């Protein structure tokens, strides 16, 4: 590891790391058992709004890692987007039925059904349309959504401080949950460099590490 802040998560037989060991093109059926049941964790229903806009310092780290953002599939607006991406899908566009091409930053609506966004990312990554992705979500290790997301992530950053999200009205608020950022792609060292100042970066083990 290049940094003492890079650590290993406990292995899970459903986890598949990305990078050189990740295989594109795996079928939807192979993954169906992971996300067959919707996630109804109580913490996902505790917010007045499911929209939590990403603060600028997180976006700066995302761009430092990816170089640029080609797509925000869960954007707040086409006219005044929070994320500086080349393309944006809003609720009206329904990003779940669109193609996710290139480098993706995903901050999905927090609430029941969030796992659908992670399943969609899995399919787009497996098909080769998504080349890299960073996902801002939460450290909810007990949920099936977490298992869905870590199945294709090879790095996870746990911020050392709670992220103060920006609400739809422009107000800042501290979440009642611990956030986490997930990297999907073949350049994990760039993610480590970009996010090590934000928090500890952990390695998601591949199936080859599972006994």
Short mmCIF file of C-alpha atoms in Angstrom, two decimals:
data_model
loop_
_atom_site.label_atom_id
_atom_site.label_comp_id
_atom_site.label_asym_id
_atom_site.label_seq_id
_atom_site.Cartn_x
_atom_site.Cartn_y
_atom_site.Cartn_z
CA UNK A 1 0.00 0.00 0.00
CA UNK A 2 1.22 3.46 -0.80
CA UNK A 3 -0.15 5.00 2.38
CA UNK A 4 -0.57 3.90 5.97
CA UNK A 5 -4.14 5.24 5.66
CA UNK A 6 -5.00 2.55 3.11
CA UNK A 7 -6.45 -0.47 4.90
CA UNK A 8 -8.29 -3.68 4.09
CA UNK A 9 -11.98 -4.28 4.62
CA UNK A 10 -13.00 -7.70 5.86
CA UNK A 11 -13.49 -10.08 2.98
CA UNK A 12 -17.02 -10.98 1.89
CA UNK A 13 -17.59 -13.78 -0.66
CA UNK A 14 -19.90 -11.47 -2.60
CA UNK A 15 -17.26 -8.75 -2.96
CA UNK A 16 -15.42 -8.43 -6.27
CA UNK A 17 -12.69 -5.83 -6.45
CA UNK A 18 -12.18 -3.71 -9.52
CA UNK A 19 -8.86 -2.88 -11.11
CA UNK A 20 -6.99 -5.54 -13.06
CA UNK A 21 -8.93 -8.34 -11.38
CA UNK A 22 -12.38 -6.99 -12.27
CA UNK A 23 -14.13 -8.75 -15.11
CA UNK A 24 -16.49 -6.78 -17.31
CA UNK A 25 -19.46 -8.42 -18.95
CA UNK A 26 -20.81 -10.60 -16.17
CA UNK A 27 -24.52 -11.29 -16.56
CA UNK A 28 -27.35 -9.76 -14.60
CA UNK A 29 -28.40 -13.20 -13.38
CA UNK A 30 -25.05 -13.71 -11.62
CA UNK A 31 -25.69 -10.63 -9.54
CA UNK A 32 -29.42 -10.93 -8.95
CA UNK A 33 -29.07 -12.73 -5.62
CA UNK A 34 -27.31 -9.71 -4.13
CA UNK A 35 -29.96 -7.12 -4.92
CA UNK A 36 -33.14 -9.17 -5.14
CA UNK A 37 -34.63 -7.66 -1.98
CA UNK A 38 -35.21 -3.90 -1.63
CA UNK A 39 -33.34 -2.12 1.12
CA UNK A 40 -35.62 -0.69 3.81
CA UNK A 41 -33.10 0.29 6.46
CA UNK A 42 -34.78 2.74 8.91
CA UNK A 43 -31.92 5.22 8.63
CA UNK A 44 -32.81 5.78 5.00
CA UNK A 45 -36.25 7.07 5.97
CA UNK A 46 -35.23 9.55 8.63
CA UNK A 47 -34.67 12.57 6.39
CA UNK A 48 -37.21 15.20 5.43
CA UNK A 49 -35.64 15.31 1.96
CA UNK A 50 -33.91 12.56 0.03
CA UNK A 51 -31.74 15.18 -1.70
CA UNK A 52 -28.32 15.91 -0.21
CA UNK A 53 -26.17 18.03 -2.53
CA UNK A 54 -22.44 17.37 -2.58
CA UNK A 55 -20.19 20.04 -0.99
CA UNK A 56 -17.46 21.59 -3.11
CA UNK A 57 -14.45 20.03 -1.38
CA UNK A 58 -15.79 16.56 -2.15
CA UNK A 59 -16.36 17.53 -5.78
CA UNK A 60 -12.79 18.84 -5.94
CA UNK A 61 -11.50 15.45 -4.79
CA UNK A 62 -13.74 13.65 -7.28
CA UNK A 63 -12.36 15.73 -10.15
CA UNK A 64 -8.79 15.27 -8.90
CA UNK A 65 -9.36 11.52 -9.12
CA UNK A 66 -11.35 11.22 -12.34
CA UNK A 67 -9.91 14.21 -14.21
CA UNK A 68 -13.43 15.30 -15.12
CA UNK A 69 -17.00 14.13 -14.59
CA UNK A 70 -18.76 12.94 -17.73
CA UNK A 71 -22.11 12.17 -16.11
CA UNK A 72 -24.16 12.91 -13.01
CA UNK A 73 -27.04 10.43 -13.35
CA UNK A 74 -28.94 11.78 -10.31
CA UNK A 75 -28.65 15.53 -10.84
CA UNK A 76 -30.68 18.18 -9.08
CA UNK A 77 -30.98 20.38 -12.19
CA UNK A 78 -30.08 20.73 -15.85
CA UNK A 79 -29.95 24.53 -15.66
CA UNK A 80 -28.13 25.03 -12.33
CA UNK A 81 -26.54 21.68 -11.51
CA UNK A 82 -24.69 21.11 -8.26
CA UNK A 83 -22.18 18.76 -9.92
CA UNK A 84 -19.97 20.14 -12.75
CA UNK A 85 -20.54 17.23 -15.13
CA UNK A 86 -20.65 17.24 -18.92
CA UNK A 87 -24.10 15.61 -18.83
CA UNK A 88 -26.84 15.50 -16.20
CA UNK A 89 -29.89 13.30 -15.75
CA UNK A 90 -32.58 14.76 -13.51
CA UNK A 91 -35.61 13.06 -12.00
CA UNK A 92 -37.50 13.93 -15.18
CA UNK A 93 -34.88 12.09 -17.28
CA UNK A 94 -34.91 9.05 -14.97
CA UNK A 95 -31.24 8.12 -14.92
CA UNK A 96 -32.14 4.53 -14.08
CA UNK A 97 -33.25 3.93 -17.68
CA UNK A 98 -30.47 5.92 -19.38
CA UNK A 99 -26.99 4.91 -20.52
CA UNK A 100 -24.18 5.83 -18.14
CA UNK A 101 -21.18 6.49 -20.34
CA UNK A 102 -17.70 7.51 -19.23
CA UNK A 103 -16.68 8.81 -15.81
CA UNK A 104 -19.63 8.91 -13.41
CA UNK A 105 -20.18 10.65 -10.10
CA UNK A 106 -23.24 9.36 -8.28
CA UNK A 107 -24.83 10.94 -5.22
CA UNK A 108 -28.16 9.12 -5.34
CA UNK A 109 -31.42 10.15 -3.68
CA UNK A 110 -31.20 8.85 -0.12
CA UNK A 111 -34.26 6.79 0.64
CA UNK A 112 -35.97 3.48 -0.09
CA UNK A 113 -34.94 2.26 -3.51
CA UNK A 114 -31.37 3.55 -3.34
CA UNK A 115 -30.10 0.07 -4.16
CA UNK A 116 -31.54 0.38 -7.67
CA UNK A 117 -28.91 3.03 -8.40
CA UNK A 118 -26.11 0.72 -7.33
CA UNK A 119 -27.53 -2.18 -9.36
CA UNK A 120 -27.69 0.14 -12.37
CA UNK A 121 -24.04 1.12 -11.86
CA UNK A 122 -23.12 -2.55 -11.71
CA UNK A 123 -24.81 -3.21 -15.05
CA UNK A 124 -23.28 -0.15 -16.74
CA UNK A 125 -19.80 -1.00 -15.44
CA UNK A 126 -20.12 -4.65 -16.47
CA UNK A 127 -21.22 -3.60 -19.96
CA UNK A 128 -18.18 -1.33 -20.29
CA UNK A 129 -20.16 1.88 -20.67
CA UNK A 130 -19.09 3.29 -17.30
CA UNK A 131 -15.30 3.51 -17.25
CA UNK A 132 -14.91 4.89 -13.71
CA UNK A 133 -17.26 5.93 -10.95
CA UNK A 134 -17.25 7.51 -7.53
CA UNK A 135 -20.32 7.07 -5.35
CA UNK A 136 -21.19 9.17 -2.32
CA UNK A 137 -23.43 7.25 0.02
CA UNK A 138 -23.26 6.08 3.62
CA UNK A 139 -21.50 3.54 5.79
CA UNK A 140 -24.43 1.17 6.17
CA UNK A 141 -22.65 -2.16 6.30
CA UNK A 142 -25.72 -4.03 7.51
CA UNK A 143 -27.76 -3.30 4.37
CA UNK A 144 -28.05 -5.17 1.10
CA UNK A 145 -27.37 -1.87 -0.68
CA UNK A 146 -23.89 -1.81 0.90
CA UNK A 147 -23.22 -5.33 -0.40
CA UNK A 148 -24.41 -4.36 -3.86
CA UNK A 149 -22.12 -1.35 -3.96
CA UNK A 150 -19.02 -2.98 -2.50
CA UNK A 151 -19.38 -5.87 -4.96
CA UNK A 152 -17.91 -3.61 -7.66
CA UNK A 153 -15.94 -1.11 -5.58
CA UNK A 154 -12.21 -1.56 -4.99
CA UNK A 155 -11.68 1.36 -2.59
CA UNK A 156 -13.82 2.99 0.10
CA UNK A 157 -13.05 6.28 1.85
CA UNK A 158 -14.48 6.89 5.30
CA UNK A 159 -14.31 10.66 5.92
CA UNK A 160 -12.73 11.66 9.21
CA UNK A 161 -15.47 14.26 9.71
CA UNK A 162 -19.18 14.23 8.92
CA UNK A 163 -19.90 15.72 5.52
CA UNK A 164 -22.09 18.81 5.71
CA UNK A 165 -24.45 18.40 2.78
CA UNK A 166 -26.24 21.27 1.08
CA UNK A 167 -30.04 21.03 1.04
CA UNK A 168 -32.40 22.07 -1.78
CA UNK A 169 -32.92 25.44 -0.07
CA UNK A 170 -29.17 26.09 0.10
CA UNK A 171 -28.87 25.36 3.80
CA UNK A 172 -26.05 23.20 5.14
CA UNK A 173 -26.85 20.27 7.39
CA UNK A 174 -24.89 17.54 9.08
CA UNK A 175 -26.27 14.06 8.38
CA UNK A 176 -27.36 11.64 11.07
CA UNK A 177 -25.32 8.91 9.38
CA UNK A 178 -21.65 8.30 8.62
CA UNK A 179 -20.94 8.94 4.93
CA UNK A 180 -18.60 6.94 2.72
CA UNK A 181 -17.22 7.33 -0.80
CA UNK A 182 -16.77 4.34 -3.08
CA UNK A 183 -14.47 4.00 -6.09
CA UNK A 184 -15.19 1.80 -9.10
CA UNK A 185 -12.45 1.71 -11.71
CA UNK A 186 -8.96 0.68 -12.66
CA UNK A 187 -6.98 3.58 -11.19
CA UNK A 188 -7.41 3.12 -7.43
CA UNK A 189 -4.12 4.88 -6.69
CA UNK A 190 -5.60 8.12 -8.00
CA UNK A 191 -8.55 7.72 -5.64
CA UNK A 192 -6.17 7.16 -2.74
CA UNK A 193 -4.21 10.32 -3.52
CA UNK A 194 -7.34 12.44 -4.00
CA UNK A 195 -9.18 11.25 -0.88
CA UNK A 196 -6.51 10.45 1.71
CA UNK A 197 -6.82 13.98 3.11
CA UNK A 198 -10.55 13.50 3.53
CA UNK A 199 -10.36 10.26 5.44
CA UNK A 200 -9.03 6.73 5.69
CA UNK A 201 -9.05 4.80 2.41
CA UNK A 202 -9.76 1.09 2.65
CA UNK A 203 -9.19 -1.66 0.10
CA UNK A 204 -12.17 -3.83 -0.80
CA UNK A 205 -10.78 -7.37 -1.13
CA UNK A 206 -11.38 -9.38 -4.26
CA UNK A 207 -12.79 -12.88 -4.38
CA UNK A 208 -9.22 -14.14 -4.73
CA UNK A 209 -8.62 -13.10 -1.11
CA UNK A 210 -11.55 -15.06 0.22
CA UNK A 211 -10.68 -18.48 1.58
#
